[in-house]
CSV table of C-alpha atoms in Angstrom, one decimal:
chain,number,residue,atom,x,y,z
A,1,UNK,CA,0.8,15.4,-30.2
A,2,UNK,CA,2.2,12.7,-32.4
A,3,UNK,CA,1.3,9.1,-33.1
A,4,UNK,CA,4.0,6.5,-32.9
A,5,UNK,CA,4.9,4.4,-35.9
A,6,UNK,CA,3.1,1.0,-36.1
A,7,UNK,CA,5.4,-1.9,-35.4
A,8,UNK,CA,4.2,-4.0,-38.4
A,9,UNK,CA,3.8,-7.2,-36.3
A,10,UNK,CA,0.9,-9.5,-37.3
A,11,UNK,CA,-2.2,-9.2,-35.3
A,12,UNK,CA,-2.6,-12.9,-34.8
A,13,UNK,CA,-3.5,-13.9,-31.3
A,14,UNK,CA,-4.7,-17.0,-29.5
A,15,UNK,CA,-7.1,-15.0,-27.5
A,16,UNK,CA,-10.6,-14.4,-29.0
A,17,UNK,CA,-11.3,-10.7,-28.7
A,18,UNK,CA,-14.1,-9.5,-26.5
A,19,UNK,CA,-16.4,-6.9,-28.1
A,20,UNK,CA,-17.1,-3.7,-26.1
A,21,UNK,CA,-20.6,-3.5,-24.6
A,22,UNK,CA,-20.6,0.2,-24.2
A,23,UNK,CA,-18.8,3.3,-25.5
A,24,UNK,CA,-16.3,3.0,-22.7
A,25,UNK,CA,-15.5,-0.5,-21.8
A,26,UNK,CA,-15.9,-4.2,-22.1
A,27,UNK,CA,-18.4,-6.6,-20.6
A,28,UNK,CA,-17.0,-9.8,-19.3
A,29,UNK,CA,-18.8,-12.4,-21.2
A,30,UNK,CA,-19.8,-15.8,-20.0
A,31,UNK,CA,-17.5,-17.7,-22.5
A,32,UNK,CA,-14.1,-16.6,-21.3
A,33,UNK,CA,-12.5,-14.0,-19.0
A,34,UNK,CA,-11.0,-10.8,-20.2
A,35,UNK,CA,-7.2,-10.6,-20.0
A,36,UNK,CA,-6.0,-7.5,-18.1
A,37,UNK,CA,-2.2,-7.0,-18.1
A,38,UNK,CA,-0.4,-4.7,-15.7
A,39,UNK,CA,3.0,-3.8,-17.3
A,40,UNK,CA,5.4,-2.7,-14.6
A,41,UNK,CA,5.4,-3.0,-10.8
A,42,UNK,CA,5.7,0.6,-9.9
A,43,UNK,CA,3.9,2.9,-7.5
A,44,UNK,CA,0.7,3.3,-9.4
A,45,UNK,CA,0.2,-0.5,-9.8
A,46,UNK,CA,0.7,-1.1,-6.1
A,47,UNK,CA,-2.6,0.6,-5.6
A,48,UNK,CA,-4.2,-1.6,-8.3
A,49,UNK,CA,-2.9,-4.7,-6.7
A,50,UNK,CA,-4.3,-3.6,-3.3
A,51,UNK,CA,-7.7,-2.8,-4.9
A,52,UNK,CA,-7.8,-6.3,-6.4
A,53,UNK,CA,-7.0,-7.8,-3.1
A,54,UNK,CA,-9.8,-6.0,-1.4
A,55,UNK,CA,-12.3,-6.6,-4.2
A,56,UNK,CA,-11.2,-9.2,-6.8
A,57,UNK,CA,-11.9,-8.1,-10.4
A,58,UNK,CA,-14.3,-10.9,-11.4
A,59,UNK,CA,-14.5,-12.2,-14.9
A,60,UNK,CA,-10.9,-11.4,-15.7
A,61,UNK,CA,-7.6,-13.1,-16.2
A,62,UNK,CA,-5.0,-10.8,-14.5
A,63,UNK,CA,-1.3,-10.8,-15.4
A,64,UNK,CA,1.5,-8.6,-13.9
A,65,UNK,CA,4.7,-8.2,-15.9
A,66,UNK,CA,7.5,-6.9,-13.8
A,67,UNK,CA,11.3,-7.1,-14.2
A,68,UNK,CA,11.7,-8.0,-10.5
A,69,UNK,CA,9.5,-9.7,-7.9
A,70,UNK,CA,10.5,-7.0,-5.4
A,71,UNK,CA,9.9,-3.3,-5.8
A,72,UNK,CA,12.4,-1.0,-4.1
A,73,UNK,CA,11.0,2.2,-2.7
A,74,UNK,CA,13.2,5.0,-4.2
A,75,UNK,CA,12.3,7.6,-1.5
A,76,UNK,CA,14.4,5.7,1.0
A,77,UNK,CA,17.5,5.1,-1.2
A,78,UNK,CA,19.5,8.0,0.1
A,79,UNK,CA,18.9,6.9,3.7
A,80,UNK,CA,20.1,3.4,2.7
A,81,UNK,CA,23.3,4.8,1.2
A,82,UNK,CA,23.9,6.6,4.6
A,83,UNK,CA,23.4,3.4,6.4
A,84,UNK,CA,20.1,4.4,8.1
A,85,UNK,CA,18.0,1.6,6.5
A,86,UNK,CA,18.5,-2.1,5.8
A,87,UNK,CA,17.7,-3.2,2.2
A,88,UNK,CA,14.7,-5.2,3.5
A,89,UNK,CA,13.1,-2.0,4.8
A,90,UNK,CA,13.0,-0.6,1.2
A,91,UNK,CA,11.6,-3.7,-0.5
A,92,UNK,CA,8.0,-4.6,-1.2
A,93,UNK,CA,7.3,-8.2,-2.2
A,94,UNK,CA,5.2,-7.7,-5.3
A,95,UNK,CA,4.9,-11.4,-6.1
A,96,UNK,CA,3.3,-12.2,-2.7
A,97,UNK,CA,1.1,-9.1,-3.1
A,98,UNK,CA,-0.1,-10.3,-6.5
A,99,UNK,CA,-0.4,-14.0,-5.6
A,100,UNK,CA,-3.1,-13.3,-3.0
A,101,UNK,CA,-5.7,-12.7,-5.7
A,102,UNK,CA,-4.7,-15.2,-8.4
A,103,UNK,CA,-2.6,-12.7,-10.4
A,104,UNK,CA,-0.1,-14.4,-12.6
A,105,UNK,CA,3.3,-12.8,-12.2
A,106,UNK,CA,5.8,-12.8,-15.1
A,107,UNK,CA,9.3,-11.6,-14.3
A,108,UNK,CA,10.3,-10.0,-17.5
A,109,UNK,CA,10.6,-6.6,-19.2
A,110,UNK,CA,8.5,-5.1,-21.9
A,111,UNK,CA,10.5,-4.9,-25.2
A,112,UNK,CA,7.8,-3.8,-27.6
A,113,UNK,CA,4.1,-3.0,-27.9
A,114,UNK,CA,1.7,-3.2,-30.9
A,115,UNK,CA,-1.3,-1.3,-29.6
A,116,UNK,CA,-3.3,-1.9,-32.8
A,117,UNK,CA,-2.9,-5.6,-32.6
A,118,UNK,CA,-3.1,-5.6,-28.8
A,119,UNK,CA,0.2,-7.5,-28.5
A,120,UNK,CA,2.9,-7.0,-25.8
A,121,UNK,CA,6.3,-8.4,-26.5
A,122,UNK,CA,8.7,-9.2,-23.6
A,123,UNK,CA,12.5,-9.3,-23.6
A,124,UNK,CA,12.4,-13.1,-23.4
A,125,UNK,CA,10.6,-13.1,-26.8
A,126,UNK,CA,7.3,-14.1,-25.3
A,127,UNK,CA,4.3,-12.3,-26.8
A,128,UNK,CA,1.2,-11.7,-24.7
A,129,UNK,CA,-2.2,-10.5,-26.1
A,130,UNK,CA,-4.6,-8.5,-24.0
A,131,UNK,CA,-8.0,-7.0,-23.8
A,132,UNK,CA,-7.0,-4.2,-21.3
A,133,UNK,CA,-3.5,-2.9,-20.7
A,134,UNK,CA,-2.2,-0.7,-18.0
A,135,UNK,CA,1.3,0.8,-18.4
A,136,UNK,CA,3.2,1.6,-15.3
A,137,UNK,CA,6.8,0.7,-16.4
A,138,UNK,CA,8.3,4.0,-15.4
A,139,UNK,CA,11.0,5.6,-17.5
A,140,UNK,CA,14.7,5.0,-18.3
A,141,UNK,CA,17.8,7.1,-18.0
A,142,UNK,CA,19.3,8.5,-21.2
A,143,UNK,CA,23.0,7.5,-20.9
A,144,UNK,CA,24.3,8.5,-24.3
A,145,UNK,CA,26.1,11.5,-22.8
A,146,UNK,CA,28.0,9.2,-20.4
A,147,UNK,CA,29.6,7.1,-23.1
A,148,UNK,CA,33.2,6.0,-22.2
A,149,UNK,CA,32.8,6.4,-18.4
A,150,UNK,CA,33.9,3.1,-16.9
A,151,UNK,CA,33.0,4.2,-13.4
A,152,UNK,CA,29.4,5.0,-14.4
A,153,UNK,CA,26.6,3.7,-12.1
A,154,UNK,CA,23.1,4.7,-13.2
A,155,UNK,CA,20.7,5.1,-10.3
A,156,UNK,CA,18.1,3.1,-12.3
A,157,UNK,CA,17.3,0.2,-12.1
A,158,UNK,CA,17.5,0.8,-8.4
A,159,UNK,CA,18.2,-2.8,-7.5
A,160,UNK,CA,21.2,-3.0,-9.8
A,161,UNK,CA,22.5,0.3,-8.5
A,162,UNK,CA,22.3,-0.9,-4.9
A,163,UNK,CA,24.3,-4.0,-5.9
A,164,UNK,CA,26.9,-1.8,-7.6
A,165,UNK,CA,27.1,0.5,-4.6
A,166,UNK,CA,27.8,-2.3,-2.3
A,167,UNK,CA,30.6,-3.6,-4.6
A,168,UNK,CA,32.0,0.0,-4.7
A,169,UNK,CA,32.0,0.3,-0.9
A,170,UNK,CA,33.9,-3.0,-0.6
A,171,UNK,CA,36.4,-2.0,-3.2
A,172,UNK,CA,37.3,1.3,-1.3
A,173,UNK,CA,37.0,-0.2,2.2
A,174,UNK,CA,40.7,0.2,2.9
A,175,UNK,CA,41.8,3.3,1.2
A,176,UNK,CA,38.5,5.1,0.7
A,177,UNK,CA,37.3,6.9,-2.4
A,178,UNK,CA,39.1,10.0,-3.6
A,179,UNK,CA,36.6,11.6,-6.0
A,180,UNK,CA,32.9,11.0,-6.6
A,181,UNK,CA,30.6,12.7,-9.1
A,182,UNK,CA,26.8,12.9,-9.0
A,183,UNK,CA,25.3,14.0,-12.3
A,184,UNK,CA,21.8,15.5,-12.1
A,185,UNK,CA,20.6,18.7,-10.4
A,186,UNK,CA,17.1,17.5,-9.6
A,187,UNK,CA,15.8,16.2,-6.3
A,188,UNK,CA,17.3,12.8,-6.9
A,189,UNK,CA,20.8,14.0,-7.7
A,190,UNK,CA,20.7,16.5,-4.9
A,191,UNK,CA,19.6,13.9,-2.3
A,192,UNK,CA,22.2,11.4,-3.5
A,193,UNK,CA,25.0,14.0,-3.2
A,194,UNK,CA,24.0,14.7,0.4
A,195,UNK,CA,23.8,10.9,1.1
A,196,UNK,CA,27.2,10.2,-0.3
A,197,UNK,CA,28.8,13.1,1.6
A,198,UNK,CA,27.2,11.9,4.8
A,199,UNK,CA,28.3,8.3,4.2
A,200,UNK,CA,32.0,9.1,3.9
A,201,UNK,CA,32.2,12.2,6.2
A,202,UNK,CA,34.0,10.2,8.9
A,203,UNK,CA,36.7,8.9,6.6
A,204,UNK,CA,40.2,10.0,7.6
A,205,UNK,CA,40.4,11.8,4.3
A,206,UNK,CA,36.8,12.5,3.0
A,207,UNK,CA,36.5,12.2,-0.8
A,208,UNK,CA,35.9,15.1,-3.1
A,209,UNK,CA,32.3,15.1,-4.1
A,210,UNK,CA,31.1,17.1,-7.2
A,211,UNK,CA,27.4,17.6,-8.1
A,212,UNK,CA,27.1,18.4,-11.8
A,213,UNK,CA,23.7,20.1,-12.2
A,214,UNK,CA,23.6,21.0,-15.9
A,215,UNK,CA,22.8,24.5,-17.2
A,216,UNK,CA,19.4,24.6,-15.4
A,217,UNK,CA,21.2,24.7,-12.1
A,218,UNK,CA,20.3,23.2,-8.7
A,219,UNK,CA,16.7,22.0,-8.2
A,220,UNK,CA,15.4,23.8,-11.2
A,221,UNK,CA,11.6,24.4,-10.9
A,222,UNK,CA,11.7,24.5,-7.1
A,223,UNK,CA,11.1,27.7,-5.0
A,224,UNK,CA,14.0,30.0,-4.6
A,225,UNK,CA,14.1,29.5,-0.8
A,226,UNK,CA,14.4,25.7,-1.3
A,227,UNK,CA,17.2,26.1,-3.8
A,228,UNK,CA,19.1,28.5,-1.5
A,229,UNK,CA,18.7,26.2,1.5
A,230,UNK,CA,20.0,23.2,-0.5
A,231,UNK,CA,22.9,25.2,-1.9
A,232,UNK,CA,24.0,26.3,1.6
A,233,UNK,CA,23.7,22.8,3.0
A,234,UNK,CA,25.7,21.3,0.1
A,235,UNK,CA,28.5,23.8,0.5
A,236,UNK,CA,28.4,23.2,4.2
A,237,UNK,CA,29.1,19.5,3.5
A,238,UNK,CA,31.9,20.3,1.1
A,239,UNK,CA,30.0,19.3,-2.0
A,240,UNK,CA,31.2,21.2,-5.1
A,241,UNK,CA,28.3,22.4,-7.3
A,242,UNK,CA,29.0,22.8,-11.0
A,243,UNK,CA,26.3,24.4,-13.1
A,244,UNK,CA,27.6,22.9,-16.4
A,245,UNK,CA,26.5,20.2,-18.7
A,246,UNK,CA,28.3,16.8,-18.6
A,247,UNK,CA,31.4,16.6,-20.9
A,248,UNK,CA,33.4,13.4,-21.3
A,249,UNK,CA,37.0,13.5,-22.6
A,250,UNK,CA,39.4,10.9,-23.7
A,251,UNK,CA,39.7,7.8,-21.5
A,252,UNK,CA,36.3,8.5,-19.8
A,253,UNK,CA,37.5,11.5,-17.8
A,254,UNK,CA,35.0,14.2,-16.9
A,255,UNK,CA,35.8,17.7,-18.3
A,256,UNK,CA,35.0,20.6,-15.9
A,257,UNK,CA,36.3,24.0,-14.8
A,258,UNK,CA,38.7,24.0,-17.8
A,259,UNK,CA,40.4,20.7,-16.7
A,260,UNK,CA,39.7,17.0,-16.5
A,261,UNK,CA,39.5,14.5,-13.7
A,262,UNK,CA,39.0,10.7,-13.3
A,263,UNK,CA,36.4,9.8,-10.7
A,264,UNK,CA,36.2,6.6,-8.7
A,265,UNK,CA,32.4,6.7,-9.1
A,266,UNK,CA,30.0,8.6,-11.4
A,267,UNK,CA,26.4,8.4,-10.3
A,268,UNK,CA,23.9,9.2,-13.1
A,269,UNK,CA,20.6,10.7,-11.8
A,270,UNK,CA,19.6,12.8,-14.7
A,271,UNK,CA,15.9,12.3,-14.7
A,272,UNK,CA,13.6,9.8,-16.3
A,273,UNK,CA,12.5,9.5,-20.0
A,274,UNK,CA,9.7,7.3,-21.4
A,275,UNK,CA,10.8,3.9,-22.8
A,276,UNK,CA,12.1,3.9,-26.4
A,277,UNK,CA,9.7,1.1,-27.5
A,278,UNK,CA,6.8,3.5,-27.2
A,279,UNK,CA,7.9,5.1,-30.5
A,280,UNK,CA,6.9,2.0,-32.4
A,281,UNK,CA,3.8,1.2,-30.3
A,282,UNK,CA,1.1,2.8,-32.5
A,283,UNK,CA,0.0,4.8,-29.4
A,284,UNK,CA,-0.5,8.5,-29.6
A,285,UNK,CA,2.4,10.1,-27.8
A,286,UNK,CA,2.9,13.5,-26.2
A,287,UNK,CA,5.7,16.0,-27.0
A,288,UNK,CA,8.0,14.3,-24.5
A,289,UNK,CA,7.5,10.8,-25.9
A,290,UNK,CA,5.2,9.5,-23.2
A,291,UNK,CA,1.7,8.0,-23.8
A,292,UNK,CA,-0.7,10.8,-24.4
A,293,UNK,CA,-3.5,10.4,-21.8
A,294,UNK,CA,-6.5,12.3,-20.6
A,295,UNK,CA,-7.5,13.2,-17.1
A,296,UNK,CA,-9.0,9.6,-16.7
A,297,UNK,CA,-5.5,8.1,-17.4
A,298,UNK,CA,-6.8,6.5,-20.6
A,299,UNK,CA,-4.9,6.6,-23.9
A,300,UNK,CA,-6.2,9.2,-26.3
A,301,UNK,CA,-5.8,6.8,-29.2
A,302,UNK,CA,-6.4,3.3,-27.8
A,303,UNK,CA,-9.2,3.3,-25.2
A,304,UNK,CA,-8.2,-0.2,-23.8
A,305,UNK,CA,-4.8,1.2,-22.8
A,306,UNK,CA,-4.2,3.1,-19.6
A,307,UNK,CA,-1.0,4.7,-18.3
A,308,UNK,CA,0.3,6.4,-15.2
A,309,UNK,CA,3.7,7.7,-13.9
A,310,UNK,CA,6.7,8.5,-16.0
A,311,UNK,CA,5.5,6.5,-19.0
A,312,UNK,CA,2.6,8.9,-19.6
A,313,UNK,CA,1.9,12.6,-20.4
A,314,UNK,CA,-1.3,14.4,-19.7
A,315,UNK,CA,-2.8,16.1,-22.8
A,316,UNK,CA,-4.9,18.5,-20.8
A,317,UNK,CA,-2.2,19.9,-18.5
A,318,UNK,CA,1.5,19.7,-17.9
A,319,UNK,CA,2.6,17.5,-15.0
A,320,UNK,CA,6.2,17.1,-13.8
A,321,UNK,CA,7.4,13.5,-13.9
A,322,UNK,CA,7.4,12.6,-10.2
A,323,UNK,CA,6.7,9.7,-7.9
A,324,UNK,CA,4.0,11.6,-6.0
A,325,UNK,CA,1.8,11.7,-9.1
A,326,UNK,CA,2.3,8.0,-9.7
A,327,UNK,CA,1.3,7.3,-6.1
A,328,UNK,CA,-1.8,9.6,-6.2
A,329,UNK,CA,-2.9,8.4,-9.6
A,330,UNK,CA,-2.8,4.8,-8.4
A,331,UNK,CA,-6.3,4.6,-6.7
A,332,UNK,CA,-7.9,6.4,-9.7
A,333,UNK,CA,-6.2,4.0,-12.1
A,334,UNK,CA,-7.5,1.1,-10.1
A,335,UNK,CA,-11.0,2.5,-10.1
A,336,UNK,CA,-10.9,3.2,-13.8
A,337,UNK,CA,-9.7,-0.2,-14.8
A,338,UNK,CA,-12.6,-1.7,-12.9
A,339,UNK,CA,-15.0,0.8,-14.4
A,340,UNK,CA,-13.7,0.1,-17.9
A,341,UNK,CA,-14.2,-3.6,-17.5
A,342,UNK,CA,-17.7,-3.1,-16.3
A,343,UNK,CA,-18.5,-0.4,-18.9
A,344,UNK,CA,-19.0,2.3,-16.3
A,345,UNK,CA,-18.0,5.9,-16.5
A,346,UNK,CA,-14.3,6.8,-15.8
A,347,UNK,CA,-13.1,9.3,-13.2
A,348,UNK,CA,-10.5,12.0,-13.5
A,349,UNK,CA,-7.3,12.3,-11.6
A,350,UNK,CA,-7.1,15.9,-10.3
A,351,UNK,CA,-3.6,16.7,-9.0
A,352,UNK,CA,-3.2,19.3,-6.2
A,353,UNK,CA,-1.9,22.7,-7.0
A,354,UNK,CA,1.0,22.3,-4.6
A,355,UNK,CA,3.2,19.3,-3.8
A,356,UNK,CA,4.9,18.6,-0.5
A,357,UNK,CA,8.6,18.0,-1.1
A,358,UNK,CA,10.8,16.5,1.6
A,359,UNK,CA,14.4,16.6,0.6
A,360,UNK,CA,16.9,14.7,2.8
A,361,UNK,CA,20.1,16.6,3.4
A,362,UNK,CA,22.0,13.8,5.3
A,363,UNK,CA,22.6,13.1,9.0
A,364,UNK,CA,18.8,12.9,9.7
A,365,UNK,CA,18.1,16.4,8.5
A,366,UNK,CA,15.8,17.5,5.7
A,367,UNK,CA,14.2,20.4,3.9
A,368,UNK,CA,10.4,20.8,3.6
A,369,UNK,CA,8.8,22.8,0.8
A,370,UNK,CA,5.2,23.6,0.1
A,371,UNK,CA,4.8,26.1,-2.7
A,372,UNK,CA,6.9,29.1,-1.7
A,373,UNK,CA,7.2,28.0,1.9
A,374,UNK,CA,10.4,26.1,3.0
A,375,UNK,CA,11.7,25.0,6.4
A,376,UNK,CA,14.4,22.6,7.4
A,377,UNK,CA,15.6,20.7,10.4
A,378,UNK,CA,15.8,17.2,12.0
A,379,UNK,CA,12.0,17.2,12.6
A,380,UNK,CA,11.5,17.4,8.9
A,381,UNK,CA,13.6,14.3,8.4
A,382,UNK,CA,11.7,12.4,11.1
A,383,UNK,CA,8.4,13.4,9.3
A,384,UNK,CA,9.9,12.1,6.0
A,385,UNK,CA,11.1,8.9,7.7
A,386,UNK,CA,7.6,8.3,9.2
A,387,UNK,CA,5.9,8.8,5.8
A,388,UNK,CA,8.3,6.6,3.9
A,389,UNK,CA,8.2,3.8,6.5
A,390,UNK,CA,4.4,4.0,6.7
A,391,UNK,CA,4.1,3.7,2.9
A,392,UNK,CA,6.4,0.7,2.6
A,393,UNK,CA,5.2,-1.1,5.7
A,394,UNK,CA,1.6,-0.8,4.5
A,395,UNK,CA,2.3,-2.9,1.4
A,396,UNK,CA,4.7,-5.2,3.2
A,397,UNK,CA,1.9,-6.1,5.6
A,398,UNK,CA,-0.5,-6.6,2.7
A,399,UNK,CA,2.0,-9.0,1.1
A,400,UNK,CA,2.4,-10.9,4.3
A,401,UNK,CA,-1.3,-11.1,5.3
A,402,UNK,CA,-2.4,-12.2,1.8
A,403,UNK,CA,-5.8,-10.4,2.1
A,404,UNK,CA,-6.1,-6.7,2.4
A,405,UNK,CA,-9.5,-7.0,4.1
A,406,UNK,CA,-7.9,-8.6,7.1
A,407,UNK,CA,-6.0,-5.5,7.9
A,408,UNK,CA,-8.2,-3.6,10.4
A,409,UNK,CA,-7.6,-0.1,11.5
A,410,UNK,CA,-5.8,0.1,14.9
A,411,UNK,CA,-7.5,2.0,17.8
A,412,UNK,CA,-4.8,4.7,17.7
A,413,UNK,CA,-5.1,5.1,13.9
A,414,UNK,CA,-8.9,5.3,14.2
A,415,UNK,CA,-8.7,7.9,17.0
A,416,UNK,CA,-6.4,10.1,14.8
A,417,UNK,CA,-8.6,9.8,11.7
A,418,UNK,CA,-9.9,13.2,10.5
A,419,UNK,CA,-13.6,12.3,10.8
A,420,UNK,CA,-13.2,11.1,14.4
A,421,UNK,CA,-11.0,14.1,15.4
A,422,UNK,CA,-13.4,16.5,13.9
A,423,UNK,CA,-16.4,15.0,15.7
A,424,UNK,CA,-14.5,14.8,19.0
A,425,UNK,CA,-13.6,18.5,18.8
A,426,UNK,CA,-17.2,19.4,18.2
A,427,UNK,CA,-18.3,17.4,21.2
A,428,UNK,CA,-15.5,18.8,23.3
A,429,UNK,CA,-16.4,22.4,22.5
A,430,UNK,CA,-20.0,21.9,23.4
A,431,UNK,CA,-19.7,19.7,26.5
A,432,UNK,CA,-16.5,21.5,27.8
A,433,UNK,CA,-18.2,24.9,27.5
A,434,UNK,CA,-21.2,23.7,29.4
A,435,UNK,CA,-19.1,22.1,32.2
A,436,UNK,CA,-17.0,25.3,32.6
A,437,UNK,CA,-20.2,27.4,32.7
A,438,UNK,CA,-21.7,25.2,35.4
A,439,UNK,CA,-18.5,24.7,37.5
A,440,UNK,CA,-16.8,28.1,37.2
A,441,UNK,CA,-19.4,30.4,35.7
A,442,UNK,CA,-19.6,32.7,38.7
A,443,UNK,CA,-15.8,33.2,38.8
A,444,UNK,CA,-15.7,33.9,35.1
A,445,UNK,CA,-18.5,36.5,35.3
A,446,UNK,CA,-17.1,38.2,38.4
A,447,UNK,CA,-13.5,38.4,37.2
A,448,UNK,CA,-12.3,36.3,40.1
A,449,UNK,CA,-9.4,33.9,39.8
A,450,UNK,CA,-10.3,30.7,38.0
A,451,UNK,CA,-8.5,27.3,37.7
A,452,UNK,CA,-7.2,27.2,34.1
A,453,UNK,CA,-6.2,23.6,34.7
A,454,UNK,CA,-9.8,22.6,35.4
A,455,UNK,CA,-11.0,24.6,32.4
A,456,UNK,CA,-8.6,22.7,30.1
A,457,UNK,CA,-9.5,19.4,31.7
A,458,UNK,CA,-13.2,20.0,31.1
A,459,UNK,CA,-12.4,20.3,27.3
A,460,UNK,CA,-9.9,17.4,27.3
A,461,UNK,CA,-11.9,14.7,28.9
A,462,UNK,CA,-14.9,15.0,26.5
A,463,UNK,CA,-12.5,15.1,23.6
A,464,UNK,CA,-10.8,11.8,24.7
A,465,UNK,CA,-14.1,10.1,25.5
A,466,UNK,CA,-15.6,11.1,22.1
A,467,UNK,CA,-12.4,10.0,20.3
A,468,UNK,CA,-12.4,6.6,21.9
A,469,UNK,CA,-16.1,6.1,21.3
A,470,UNK,CA,-15.8,7.1,17.7
A,471,UNK,CA,-12.7,4.9,17.1
A,472,UNK,CA,-14.4,1.8,18.6
A,473,UNK,CA,-17.5,2.5,16.6
A,474,UNK,CA,-15.4,2.6,13.4
A,475,UNK,CA,-13.7,-0.7,14.3
A,476,UNK,CA,-17.0,-2.3,15.0
A,477,UNK,CA,-18.4,-1.3,11.6
A,478,UNK,CA,-15.2,-2.6,9.9
A,479,UNK,CA,-15.5,-5.9,11.6
A,480,UNK,CA,-19.1,-6.3,10.3
A,481,UNK,CA,-18.1,-5.5,6.7
A,482,UNK,CA,-16.9,-8.3,4.4
A,483,UNK,CA,-14.5,-6.0,2.8
A,484,UNK,CA,-13.1,-2.6,3.8
A,485,UNK,CA,-13.9,-0.1,1.2
A,486,UNK,CA,-11.1,0.3,-1.3
A,487,UNK,CA,-9.4,3.7,-1.6
A,488,UNK,CA,-9.8,3.3,-5.3
A,489,UNK,CA,-13.6,3.6,-4.9
A,490,UNK,CA,-13.4,6.7,-2.8
A,491,UNK,CA,-13.1,10.3,-3.9
A,492,UNK,CA,-9.7,11.6,-4.8
A,493,UNK,CA,-8.9,13.4,-1.6
A,494,UNK,CA,-5.7,15.2,-1.0
A,495,UNK,CA,-3.5,14.0,1.8
A,496,UNK,CA,-1.2,16.6,3.4
A,497,UNK,CA,1.3,13.8,4.1
A,498,UNK,CA,1.7,12.7,0.4
A,499,UNK,CA,5.3,13.7,-0.6
A,500,UNK,CA,7.5,13.7,-3.6
A,501,UNK,CA,9.6,10.6,-4.1
A,502,UNK,CA,12.8,11.8,-5.6
A,503,UNK,CA,15.0,9.0,-6.8
């Protein structure tokens, strides 16, 4: 572990500091509200915004600092490149989501942080002081190795990349591209290579597509079966895989296979690194340069600072930088920010041992991996599509409705909830067995022919009746509640449909 260098900025502030009323947090005094700042509008802070909609954080002044009023969901970017999604289907209106609970939104980027003085400096030069700070700014791409490449298009920020991609498509609309390189052998680079190949596969002369993975190779860290499936699928699409590091020659040409080539487009998807300004923030940092946090997502050096996602590093265990951890940590982050303000005990975020990865391979096909298990097919893509749309549409609806508590569970969703299904199965087993014993007990005991259709029906009808009754009871309880219980206040349950977001 290392501690970043102090920035040397003065600790003057227009905000009178609140004194902690416990060993863990602050008590919102009657004189003025505490200022809570969310820096970044990424996956983890979406859960915080939802929690504050459901149950406003009383006694606080809340500010969201984000470079854009719209968050673009990275998991659907490859599908957008293929033409499967409209841009509006990827976007979440963060400003509307925040405005519903009196959260001030500042469209700007963080340029510096002085954690000792509790000062956050923005790119515009504005300085904000805070009592509680949550960092969810994500990471940045290290582009020093790409120096001199004029056709370079970094995949982050995603909004800028999408604009550059649209310009590129217009520029090659007549002749079509001849050579495209994707740099990065992780899930993001692999999915982008598949998407680009799928996008231009119907051109009269399809472009040459090269995936430069680096020395670690394709999908390093993934199971062997997944890597082999991806390799075969890439080669089947004509994508060249080069297990070499990026080298740039004179004039911005890429050096590879003993020669050089000038590409029409070079997409950089080499992974995410913590922002550089953390080095001068006074925060304790991990070996990789991220904010060193404990299991409760709290900074190990400054207890009023929390962090989640690519900007952070767990001190107690190693976690890969991935979107799924940012999503899963979000409800815990929301609960701990609330607990810290109240002076209550914080809760740990406990990641699952295995992560569900759904890797799009183009043309509505995908690879699924769960530990050492891997399968592929169109049904996997449809599962991924359902999960992605469900995630985005959830927050789009919250942004439109303005109040999360107005969103009630639909009858179909309630019938499919685990608790309702479990109870219905138990009822079906008991009632169905009794009905079969009464109606066809003699035939079953004597070995005579029985009606299997009736046997199945005797189990199915009680199951459906119990499911419907349980679902309606759940809806009735929700209607009687002033607020639906926030996920941030529930236990950290694992969801089999949580998946890795790759880009």
